[in-house]
Amino acid sequence: MTQTVFLFGPLCDAEFAEVILHKRATGPRALLHDYRLGVVAPSIMPCLMPEPGASVDGMVVAVDAPALARLDTFFGLHSAERLGVVVEGAGTKVAALAYQVGRQPSDPVSTGWTEDQAQIMHLATAEIMGLADRAPIAALHARWPMALAHAASQVRARKRDDPAQLRKDWTRDDVELVHGAMPYAWYFAVAEDDLRFRQFDGAFSAVVKRAGLVMSDAVTVLPYDPVRDMVMVIEQFRFGPWLRGAGNAWLLEPIAGRVDPFESPQDCALREAQEEARITLRSDALMSVGHVYPSPGAITEFLYQFVALCDLPEGSDGVAGLENEAEDIRSHIVPFDRLMALIASGEVQNGPLVQSAYWLALNRDRLRADAVPQDGG
């Protein structure tokens, strides 16, 4: 038995609809009157919003019970529920199901996405719908934000120009994926691939099994006041050291955070500085320390590391963090020489903080000379 469903916005794209339904979706065009398209932040997925006099263009398709269940799952990620509607097409009216958001809508949005947004939504949706038949709905809801963030990381990785002056100029064609799986998925996920890779003699390796923690891109920021020669570091509880068995699981770190799906690493750096330390940074004051994989054998995380020039007046340290993320973060403003002493003593155990501090050590004199007026200047 089939059900008539009204699809709208990006779901009218055959490839995107196929990702959700696992089958091609085609049907006649139709109009739904007295509704518009809108989004509920931070999603960019358009959903139906009531508005007298407006109309939404879409199409009607016949779906079977499994496909309808998959639509329920997908729209449930966006807090949308089934709605009975009557649509008009080719001079006739047809009863159909659609999906409507119950929360307060945002401003109207375009039915289209940018090329990057479309790629992110396609990749994230493919990941989630690949899990939908075996993962509990709670896992899908927990995973969706990170699936988006991971998809955005993939889009950035594909755009990145990877130099190959010393290393061989390998490509993704030099790896053959035999079988891919995601045996665990919640906020973080574990990917397990059986694959072959090109060896230095030109031949492919035997099939090997590799597992890794699927994460997203992140930023680190070390604020530096070149006039006062002071840096800001933060202190917070970290689960990794606790899990390892460390006696003290509170680490000294740079400001850090995960890049949201539809923001740039630079915008993330500015946002995290506000959230974790309540300081305002300028994008033009961010200096790249290096973009790196901190542990490429085991995790997908890619770090955009910055030192940020700013003013760090006395009294600008304190406790901050987002309450809804259970963050309890204390900031410290210390002289640069004390930071280096803390590294030498072993009290600083955070890799990006060590790397950023050494970058600053190499560039500190130049930064101070540019910031402090010279005699007679």
mmCIF file of C-alpha atoms in Angstrom:
data_model
loop_
_atom_site.group_PDB
_atom_site.id
_atom_site.type_symbol
_atom_site.label_atom_id
_atom_site.label_comp_id
_atom_site.label_asym_id
_atom_site.label_seq_id
_atom_site.Cartn_x
_atom_site.Cartn_y
_atom_site.Cartn_z
ATOM 1 C CA MET A 1 0.000 0.000 0.000
ATOM 2 C CA THR A 2 1.331 3.421 -0.902
ATOM 3 C CA GLN A 3 0.840 6.899 0.511
ATOM 4 C CA THR A 4 0.885 10.180 -1.409
ATOM 5 C CA VAL A 5 3.464 12.594 0.003
ATOM 6 C CA PHE A 6 4.148 16.221 -0.895
ATOM 7 C CA LEU A 7 7.884 16.853 -1.225
ATOM 8 C CA PHE A 8 9.230 20.388 -1.360
ATOM 9 C CA GLY A 9 12.434 22.387 -1.472
ATOM 10 C CA PRO A 10 15.630 20.332 -1.796
ATOM 11 C CA LEU A 11 13.640 17.098 -1.481
ATOM 12 C CA CYS A 12 12.471 17.700 -5.045
ATOM 13 C CA ASP A 13 16.083 17.025 -6.050
ATOM 14 C CA ALA A 14 16.057 13.417 -7.235
ATOM 15 C CA GLU A 15 19.504 12.581 -5.849
ATOM 16 C CA PHE A 16 18.788 13.994 -2.402
ATOM 17 C CA ALA A 17 15.386 12.302 -2.224
ATOM 18 C CA GLU A 18 17.029 8.995 -3.190
ATOM 19 C CA VAL A 19 19.468 9.334 -0.276
ATOM 20 C CA ILE A 20 16.493 9.450 2.096
ATOM 21 C CA LEU A 21 14.125 7.004 0.408
ATOM 22 C CA HIS A 22 16.697 4.561 -1.022
ATOM 23 C CA LYS A 23 14.799 4.779 -4.293
ATOM 24 C CA ARG A 24 14.163 7.283 -7.057
ATOM 25 C CA ALA A 25 11.297 9.661 -6.319
ATOM 26 C CA THR A 26 9.441 11.176 -9.245
ATOM 27 C CA GLY A 27 6.001 12.696 -9.553
ATOM 28 C CA PRO A 28 4.004 15.608 -10.936
ATOM 29 C CA ARG A 29 4.543 19.171 -9.790
ATOM 30 C CA ALA A 30 2.081 20.589 -7.269
ATOM 31 C CA LEU A 31 1.403 23.714 -5.193
ATOM 32 C CA LEU A 32 0.598 23.854 -1.493
ATOM 33 C CA HIS A 33 -1.278 27.052 -0.693
ATOM 34 C CA ASP A 34 -1.171 29.048 2.575
ATOM 35 C CA TYR A 35 2.320 27.830 3.498
ATOM 36 C CA ARG A 36 5.856 29.049 2.985
ATOM 37 C CA LEU A 37 9.285 27.522 3.466
ATOM 38 C CA GLY A 38 11.346 28.429 6.513
ATOM 39 C CA VAL A 39 13.967 26.959 8.799
ATOM 40 C CA VAL A 40 14.383 26.517 12.521
ATOM 41 C CA ALA A 41 17.934 27.492 13.466
ATOM 42 C CA PRO A 42 20.575 26.166 13.328
ATOM 43 C CA SER A 43 19.313 23.837 10.586
ATOM 44 C CA ILE A 44 19.275 24.897 6.946
ATOM 45 C CA MET A 45 16.689 22.252 6.022
ATOM 46 C CA PRO A 46 13.598 24.087 4.738
ATOM 47 C CA CYS A 47 10.340 23.017 6.390
ATOM 48 C CA LEU A 48 6.724 24.072 5.940
ATOM 49 C CA MET A 49 5.481 27.093 7.892
ATOM 50 C CA PRO A 50 1.829 28.266 7.816
ATOM 51 C CA GLU A 51 1.338 31.643 6.108
ATOM 52 C CA PRO A 52 -1.985 32.676 4.545
ATOM 53 C CA GLY A 53 -1.673 33.717 0.909
ATOM 54 C CA ALA A 54 1.732 32.129 0.344
ATOM 55 C CA SER A 55 2.426 29.033 -1.753
ATOM 56 C CA VAL A 56 5.080 26.330 -1.805
ATOM 57 C CA ASP A 57 6.103 24.621 -5.028
ATOM 58 C CA GLY A 58 6.870 20.908 -4.861
ATOM 59 C CA MET A 59 5.887 17.518 -6.185
ATOM 60 C CA VAL A 60 3.692 14.619 -5.100
ATOM 61 C CA VAL A 61 5.100 11.092 -4.978
ATOM 62 C CA ALA A 62 3.723 7.710 -3.993
ATOM 63 C CA VAL A 63 5.817 6.005 -1.295
ATOM 64 C CA ASP A 64 5.501 2.633 0.387
ATOM 65 C CA ALA A 65 5.548 2.044 4.157
ATOM 66 C CA PRO A 66 9.360 1.637 4.507
ATOM 67 C CA ALA A 67 9.970 4.842 2.528
ATOM 68 C CA LEU A 68 7.403 6.709 4.618
ATOM 69 C CA ALA A 69 9.144 5.523 7.789
ATOM 70 C CA ARG A 70 12.422 6.857 6.439
ATOM 71 C CA LEU A 71 10.806 10.233 5.748
ATOM 72 C CA ASP A 72 9.472 10.234 9.326
ATOM 73 C CA THR A 73 13.003 9.588 10.584
ATOM 74 C CA PHE A 74 14.582 12.282 8.430
ATOM 75 C CA PHE A 75 12.051 14.993 9.247
ATOM 76 C CA GLY A 76 12.136 13.980 12.903
ATOM 77 C CA LEU A 77 15.745 15.178 12.959
ATOM 78 C CA HIS A 78 14.365 18.635 12.151
ATOM 79 C CA SER A 79 11.531 18.443 14.711
ATOM 80 C CA ALA A 80 8.925 18.201 11.948
ATOM 81 C CA GLU A 81 5.844 15.979 12.052
ATOM 82 C CA ARG A 82 3.322 14.631 9.550
ATOM 83 C CA LEU A 83 0.607 16.976 8.371
ATOM 84 C CA GLY A 84 -2.419 16.251 6.165
ATOM 85 C CA VAL A 85 -2.643 18.751 3.303
ATOM 86 C CA VAL A 86 -4.434 19.287 0.021
ATOM 87 C CA VAL A 87 -2.211 20.262 -2.892
ATOM 88 C CA GLU A 88 -3.134 21.547 -6.337
ATOM 89 C CA GLY A 89 -1.580 20.308 -9.538
ATOM 90 C CA ALA A 90 -2.625 20.085 -13.196
ATOM 91 C CA GLY A 91 -6.009 21.559 -12.339
ATOM 92 C CA THR A 92 -6.847 18.942 -9.714
ATOM 93 C CA LYS A 93 -6.631 18.791 -5.946
ATOM 94 C CA VAL A 94 -4.945 15.870 -4.204
ATOM 95 C CA ALA A 95 -4.850 14.880 -0.533
ATOM 96 C CA ALA A 96 -1.312 14.202 0.659
ATOM 97 C CA LEU A 97 0.958 14.017 3.663
ATOM 98 C CA ALA A 98 3.581 16.712 4.298
ATOM 99 C CA TYR A 99 5.801 17.719 7.213
ATOM 100 C CA GLN A 100 5.499 20.813 9.379
ATOM 101 C CA VAL A 101 7.732 22.250 12.085
ATOM 102 C CA GLY A 102 5.951 22.875 15.362
ATOM 103 C CA ARG A 103 8.456 25.374 16.761
ATOM 104 C CA GLN A 104 8.735 29.102 16.169
ATOM 105 C CA PRO A 105 9.873 29.649 12.573
ATOM 106 C CA SER A 106 12.732 31.818 11.454
ATOM 107 C CA ASP A 107 12.714 34.279 8.590
ATOM 108 C CA PRO A 108 11.750 32.933 5.167
ATOM 109 C CA VAL A 109 14.538 31.208 3.301
ATOM 110 C CA SER A 110 15.343 30.365 -0.268
ATOM 111 C CA THR A 111 14.489 26.872 -1.431
ATOM 112 C CA GLY A 112 18.037 26.530 -2.704
ATOM 113 C CA TRP A 113 21.376 25.803 -1.076
ATOM 114 C CA THR A 114 24.864 26.890 -1.951
ATOM 115 C CA GLU A 115 27.063 24.214 -3.497
ATOM 116 C CA ASP A 116 28.858 23.659 -0.176
ATOM 117 C CA GLN A 117 25.603 23.508 1.787
ATOM 118 C CA ALA A 118 24.174 20.957 -0.631
ATOM 119 C CA GLN A 119 27.266 18.755 -0.327
ATOM 120 C CA ILE A 120 27.187 18.960 3.473
ATOM 121 C CA MET A 121 23.496 18.079 3.665
ATOM 122 C CA HIS A 122 23.863 15.208 1.182
ATOM 123 C CA LEU A 123 26.842 13.692 3.022
ATOM 124 C CA ALA A 124 25.310 14.067 6.482
ATOM 125 C CA THR A 125 21.940 12.727 5.378
ATOM 126 C CA ALA A 126 23.572 9.737 3.690
ATOM 127 C CA GLU A 127 25.411 8.925 6.925
ATOM 128 C CA ILE A 128 22.297 9.204 9.087
ATOM 129 C CA MET A 129 20.013 7.286 6.722
ATOM 130 C CA GLY A 130 22.666 4.591 6.455
ATOM 131 C CA LEU A 131 22.283 4.136 10.218
ATOM 132 C CA ALA A 132 18.494 4.506 10.330
ATOM 133 C CA ASP A 133 17.628 0.827 9.865
ATOM 134 C CA ARG A 134 19.712 -0.365 12.835
ATOM 135 C CA ALA A 135 20.366 2.541 15.199
ATOM 136 C CA PRO A 136 17.865 3.763 17.817
ATOM 137 C CA ILE A 137 16.250 7.112 17.120
ATOM 138 C CA ALA A 138 18.054 8.612 20.124
ATOM 139 C CA ALA A 139 21.388 7.757 18.494
ATOM 140 C CA LEU A 140 20.338 9.412 15.235
ATOM 141 C CA HIS A 141 19.331 12.605 17.039
ATOM 142 C CA ALA A 142 22.587 12.632 18.997
ATOM 143 C CA ARG A 143 24.629 11.957 15.863
ATOM 144 C CA TRP A 144 22.952 14.437 13.483
ATOM 145 C CA PRO A 145 24.856 17.610 14.577
ATOM 146 C CA MET A 146 28.172 15.776 14.392
ATOM 147 C CA ALA A 147 27.220 14.136 11.089
ATOM 148 C CA LEU A 148 26.747 17.649 9.716
ATOM 149 C CA ALA A 149 30.054 18.793 11.217
ATOM 150 C CA HIS A 150 31.870 15.740 9.840
ATOM 151 C CA ALA A 151 30.320 16.338 6.417
ATOM 152 C CA ALA A 152 31.520 19.952 6.510
ATOM 153 C CA SER A 153 34.991 18.671 7.391
ATOM 154 C CA GLN A 154 34.882 16.381 4.347
ATOM 155 C CA VAL A 155 33.916 19.300 2.105
ATOM 156 C CA ARG A 156 36.796 21.400 3.460
ATOM 157 C CA ALA A 157 39.194 18.459 3.009
ATOM 158 C CA ARG A 158 38.174 18.018 -0.624
ATOM 159 C CA LYS A 159 38.826 21.698 -1.311
ATOM 160 C CA ARG A 160 42.195 21.744 0.401
ATOM 161 C CA ASP A 161 45.291 21.915 -1.808
ATOM 162 C CA ASP A 162 47.583 19.318 -0.221
ATOM 163 C CA PRO A 163 51.234 20.066 -1.103
ATOM 164 C CA ALA A 164 53.374 17.122 -2.099
ATOM 165 C CA GLN A 165 57.001 18.244 -2.412
ATOM 166 C CA LEU A 166 58.675 15.601 -0.273
ATOM 167 C CA ARG A 167 55.916 13.024 -0.063
ATOM 168 C CA LYS A 168 54.567 11.285 -3.156
ATOM 169 C CA ASP A 169 51.604 12.929 -4.862
ATOM 170 C CA TRP A 170 49.075 10.293 -3.816
ATOM 171 C CA THR A 171 45.318 10.636 -4.466
ATOM 172 C CA ARG A 172 42.182 8.913 -3.208
ATOM 173 C CA ASP A 173 42.442 6.667 -6.285
ATOM 174 C CA ASP A 174 45.427 5.064 -4.528
ATOM 175 C CA VAL A 175 43.101 3.615 -1.884
ATOM 176 C CA GLU A 176 40.478 0.965 -2.619
ATOM 177 C CA LEU A 177 37.604 0.691 -0.165
ATOM 178 C CA VAL A 178 36.443 -2.910 -0.024
ATOM 179 C CA HIS A 179 33.855 -2.518 2.713
ATOM 180 C CA GLY A 180 32.915 0.350 4.986
ATOM 181 C CA ALA A 181 30.897 0.247 8.198
ATOM 182 C CA MET A 182 30.024 2.389 11.215
ATOM 183 C CA PRO A 183 29.600 -0.082 14.107
ATOM 184 C CA TYR A 184 29.143 2.656 16.702
ATOM 185 C CA ALA A 185 27.433 6.022 16.299
ATOM 186 C CA TRP A 186 26.309 8.493 18.913
ATOM 187 C CA TYR A 187 27.722 12.003 19.315
ATOM 188 C CA PHE A 188 31.055 10.630 18.145
ATOM 189 C CA ALA A 189 31.217 7.611 15.858
ATOM 190 C CA VAL A 190 33.619 4.804 14.989
ATOM 191 C CA ALA A 191 34.226 3.937 11.341
ATOM 192 C CA GLU A 192 35.627 0.555 10.377
ATOM 193 C CA ASP A 193 36.917 0.092 6.830
ATOM 194 C CA ASP A 194 38.368 -2.878 5.004
ATOM 195 C CA LEU A 195 40.668 -1.391 2.372
ATOM 196 C CA ARG A 196 43.760 -1.692 0.233
ATOM 197 C CA PHE A 197 46.275 1.117 -0.254
ATOM 198 C CA ARG A 198 49.017 1.733 -2.778
ATOM 199 C CA GLN A 199 52.460 0.741 -1.499
ATOM 200 C CA PHE A 200 55.743 2.437 -2.369
ATOM 201 C CA ASP A 201 56.597 -0.358 -4.835
ATOM 202 C CA GLY A 202 53.452 0.495 -6.822
ATOM 203 C CA ALA A 203 51.430 -2.566 -5.850
ATOM 204 C CA PHE A 204 48.336 -2.555 -3.661
ATOM 205 C CA SER A 205 48.558 -3.883 -0.139
ATOM 206 C CA ALA A 206 46.570 -6.844 1.103
ATOM 207 C CA VAL A 207 43.138 -5.989 2.501
ATOM 208 C CA VAL A 208 43.568 -4.512 5.972
ATOM 209 C CA LYS A 209 41.011 -3.503 8.594
ATOM 210 C CA ARG A 210 41.290 -0.010 10.044
ATOM 211 C CA ALA A 211 39.104 1.665 12.667
ATOM 212 C CA GLY A 212 39.005 5.326 13.603
ATOM 213 C CA LEU A 213 37.061 7.827 15.694
ATOM 214 C CA VAL A 214 34.975 10.007 13.369
ATOM 215 C CA MET A 215 35.190 13.599 14.565
ATOM 216 C CA SER A 216 35.000 17.048 12.996
ATOM 217 C CA ASP A 217 37.340 19.944 12.345
ATOM 218 C CA ALA A 218 38.188 22.112 15.335
ATOM 219 C CA VAL A 219 40.064 25.299 16.175
ATOM 220 C CA THR A 220 42.473 26.328 18.907
ATOM 221 C CA VAL A 221 43.196 29.941 19.846
ATOM 222 C CA LEU A 222 45.980 31.287 22.046
ATOM 223 C CA PRO A 223 45.222 34.964 22.831
ATOM 224 C CA TYR A 224 48.391 37.070 23.103
ATOM 225 C CA ASP A 225 48.806 40.667 24.227
ATOM 226 C CA PRO A 226 52.099 41.790 22.620
ATOM 227 C CA VAL A 227 52.203 45.074 24.557
ATOM 228 C CA ARG A 228 51.963 43.443 27.984
ATOM 229 C CA ASP A 229 53.625 40.196 26.775
ATOM 230 C CA MET A 230 50.791 38.188 28.339
ATOM 231 C CA VAL A 231 48.896 35.122 27.137
ATOM 232 C CA MET A 232 45.548 33.685 28.120
ATOM 233 C CA VAL A 233 45.162 29.958 28.747
ATOM 234 C CA ILE A 234 42.109 28.132 30.015
ATOM 235 C CA GLU A 235 41.693 25.327 32.531
ATOM 236 C CA GLN A 236 38.958 22.692 32.471
ATOM 237 C CA PHE A 237 38.155 19.063 33.274
ATOM 238 C CA ARG A 238 38.964 16.678 30.425
ATOM 239 C CA PHE A 239 37.494 13.194 30.050
ATOM 240 C CA GLY A 240 40.485 11.780 28.141
ATOM 241 C CA PRO A 241 42.996 12.162 30.997
ATOM 242 C CA TRP A 242 40.361 10.902 33.445
ATOM 243 C CA LEU A 243 39.781 7.817 31.284
ATOM 244 C CA ARG A 244 43.530 7.250 31.051
ATOM 245 C CA GLY A 245 43.780 7.260 34.856
ATOM 246 C CA ALA A 246 45.447 10.634 35.431
ATOM 247 C CA GLY A 247 45.338 11.922 38.983
ATOM 248 C CA ASN A 248 44.554 15.464 37.838
ATOM 249 C CA ALA A 249 42.230 15.591 34.808
ATOM 250 C CA TRP A 250 42.056 19.425 34.685
ATOM 251 C CA LEU A 251 44.297 20.622 31.848
ATOM 252 C CA LEU A 252 45.760 23.951 30.791
ATOM 253 C CA GLU A 253 44.796 24.539 27.175
ATOM 254 C CA PRO A 254 44.248 27.155 24.492
ATOM 255 C CA ILE A 255 40.680 28.199 23.772
ATOM 256 C CA ALA A 256 39.250 25.484 21.537
ATOM 257 C CA GLY A 257 36.062 24.212 19.972
ATOM 258 C CA ARG A 258 34.497 22.318 17.102
ATOM 259 C CA VAL A 259 33.703 24.138 13.865
ATOM 260 C CA ASP A 260 29.945 24.274 13.333
ATOM 261 C CA PRO A 261 28.745 22.848 10.002
ATOM 262 C CA PHE A 262 28.033 26.155 8.298
ATOM 263 C CA GLU A 263 30.699 28.437 9.781
ATOM 264 C CA SER A 264 34.337 29.035 8.880
ATOM 265 C CA PRO A 265 37.218 28.078 11.187
ATOM 266 C CA GLN A 266 37.914 31.794 11.672
ATOM 267 C CA ASP A 267 34.331 32.500 12.749
ATOM 268 C CA CYS A 268 34.521 29.505 15.073
ATOM 269 C CA ALA A 269 37.643 30.955 16.701
ATOM 270 C CA LEU A 270 35.863 34.251 17.409
ATOM 271 C CA ARG A 271 32.781 32.468 18.759
ATOM 272 C CA GLU A 272 34.722 30.135 21.033
ATOM 273 C CA ALA A 273 36.713 33.044 22.488
ATOM 274 C CA GLN A 274 33.429 34.636 23.527
ATOM 275 C CA GLU A 275 31.949 31.410 24.910
ATOM 276 C CA GLU A 276 34.970 30.077 26.771
ATOM 277 C CA ALA A 277 36.747 33.233 27.901
ATOM 278 C CA ARG A 278 34.349 36.123 27.297
ATOM 279 C CA ILE A 279 36.863 38.004 25.182
ATOM 280 C CA THR A 280 36.224 39.623 21.807
ATOM 281 C CA LEU A 281 38.737 38.911 19.070
ATOM 282 C CA ARG A 282 39.077 40.330 15.550
ATOM 283 C CA SER A 283 39.306 38.040 12.551
ATOM 284 C CA ASP A 284 42.182 40.099 11.127
ATOM 285 C CA ALA A 285 44.155 39.478 14.345
ATOM 286 C CA LEU A 286 44.137 35.684 13.897
ATOM 287 C CA MET A 287 47.509 34.286 12.850
ATOM 288 C CA SER A 288 47.787 30.720 11.655
ATOM 289 C CA VAL A 289 50.064 28.487 13.700
ATOM 290 C CA GLY A 290 49.477 25.510 11.417
ATOM 291 C CA HIS A 291 46.638 23.224 10.361
ATOM 292 C CA VAL A 292 47.278 19.672 11.510
ATOM 293 C CA TYR A 293 45.949 16.200 12.286
ATOM 294 C CA PRO A 294 46.808 15.688 15.990
ATOM 295 C CA SER A 295 46.588 11.878 15.811
ATOM 296 C CA PRO A 296 46.036 10.730 12.202
ATOM 297 C CA GLY A 297 46.378 7.031 12.962
ATOM 298 C CA ALA A 298 43.222 6.976 15.062
ATOM 299 C CA ILE A 299 40.977 10.030 14.603
ATOM 300 C CA THR A 300 39.693 12.232 11.773
ATOM 301 C CA GLU A 301 39.978 15.481 13.757
ATOM 302 C CA PHE A 302 41.759 18.310 11.918
ATOM 303 C CA LEU A 303 42.891 21.376 13.862
ATOM 304 C CA TYR A 304 43.031 24.967 12.667
ATOM 305 C CA GLN A 305 45.425 26.571 15.162
ATOM 306 C CA PHE A 306 45.678 30.311 15.759
ATOM 307 C CA VAL A 307 47.466 32.853 17.890
ATOM 308 C CA ALA A 308 45.253 35.925 18.292
ATOM 309 C CA LEU A 309 46.640 39.395 18.964
ATOM 310 C CA CYS A 310 44.460 41.232 21.468
ATOM 311 C CA ASP A 311 44.412 43.308 24.647
ATOM 312 C CA LEU A 312 44.466 41.289 27.877
ATOM 313 C CA PRO A 313 43.950 43.835 30.639
ATOM 314 C CA GLU A 314 44.064 42.870 34.271
ATOM 315 C CA GLY A 315 40.792 41.421 35.463
ATOM 316 C CA SER A 316 39.794 39.952 32.082
ATOM 317 C CA ASP A 317 40.299 36.408 33.343
ATOM 318 C CA GLY A 318 37.598 34.478 35.183
ATOM 319 C CA VAL A 319 35.178 31.557 34.818
ATOM 320 C CA ALA A 320 33.011 31.072 31.715
ATOM 321 C CA GLY A 321 31.552 28.400 29.452
ATOM 322 C CA LEU A 322 28.169 27.326 28.117
ATOM 323 C CA GLU A 323 25.850 26.026 30.804
ATOM 324 C CA ASN A 324 23.914 23.859 28.327
ATOM 325 C CA GLU A 325 27.180 22.041 27.516
ATOM 326 C CA ALA A 326 28.145 21.676 31.199
ATOM 327 C CA GLU A 327 31.236 23.802 30.608
ATOM 328 C CA ASP A 328 33.095 25.128 33.632
ATOM 329 C CA ILE A 329 36.141 26.916 32.247
ATOM 330 C CA ARG A 330 38.593 29.093 34.136
ATOM 331 C CA SER A 331 40.857 31.460 32.227
ATOM 332 C CA HIS A 332 44.319 32.541 33.356
ATOM 333 C CA ILE A 333 46.317 35.512 32.101
ATOM 334 C CA VAL A 334 50.024 34.870 32.615
ATOM 335 C CA PRO A 335 53.311 36.306 31.325
ATOM 336 C CA PHE A 336 54.646 34.524 28.261
ATOM 337 C CA ASP A 337 57.778 33.431 30.159
ATOM 338 C CA ARG A 338 55.605 31.736 32.783
ATOM 339 C CA LEU A 339 53.768 29.794 30.069
ATOM 340 C CA MET A 340 57.115 28.517 28.783
ATOM 341 C CA ALA A 341 58.102 27.579 32.346
ATOM 342 C CA LEU A 342 54.841 25.651 32.745
ATOM 343 C CA ILE A 343 55.634 23.765 29.551
ATOM 344 C CA ALA A 344 59.167 23.007 30.757
ATOM 345 C CA SER A 345 57.852 21.720 34.084
ATOM 346 C CA GLY A 346 55.382 19.361 32.400
ATOM 347 C CA GLU A 347 52.306 21.074 33.815
ATOM 348 C CA VAL A 348 51.150 21.926 30.284
ATOM 349 C CA GLN A 349 50.176 18.605 28.700
ATOM 350 C CA ASN A 350 48.003 19.855 25.846
ATOM 351 C CA GLY A 351 49.684 19.402 22.459
ATOM 352 C CA PRO A 352 48.164 22.375 20.623
ATOM 353 C CA LEU A 353 49.087 24.692 23.502
ATOM 354 C CA VAL A 354 52.701 23.527 23.344
ATOM 355 C CA GLN A 355 52.811 23.962 19.569
ATOM 356 C CA SER A 356 51.206 27.418 19.705
ATOM 357 C CA ALA A 357 53.566 28.517 22.488
ATOM 358 C CA TYR A 358 56.631 27.480 20.497
ATOM 359 C CA TRP A 359 55.266 29.249 17.402
ATOM 360 C CA LEU A 360 54.819 32.339 19.546
ATOM 361 C CA ALA A 361 58.356 31.979 20.888
ATOM 362 C CA LEU A 362 59.659 32.097 17.310
ATOM 363 C CA ASN A 363 57.560 35.131 16.347
ATOM 364 C CA ARG A 364 57.279 36.994 19.655
ATOM 365 C CA ASP A 365 60.019 39.566 19.101
ATOM 366 C CA ARG A 366 58.561 40.566 15.726
ATOM 367 C CA LEU A 367 55.040 40.814 17.102
ATOM 368 C CA ARG A 368 56.175 42.913 20.031
ATOM 369 C CA ALA A 369 58.213 45.221 17.821
ATOM 370 C CA ASP A 370 55.194 45.783 15.571
ATOM 371 C CA ALA A 371 52.929 46.476 18.551
ATOM 372 C CA VAL A 372 55.140 48.701 20.718
ATOM 373 C CA PRO A 373 55.931 52.190 19.322
ATOM 374 C CA GLN A 374 59.649 52.703 18.747
ATOM 375 C CA ASP A 375 61.537 55.615 20.395
ATOM 376 C CA GLY A 376 60.862 58.753 18.423
ATOM 377 C CA GLY A 377 57.893 57.073 16.638
#
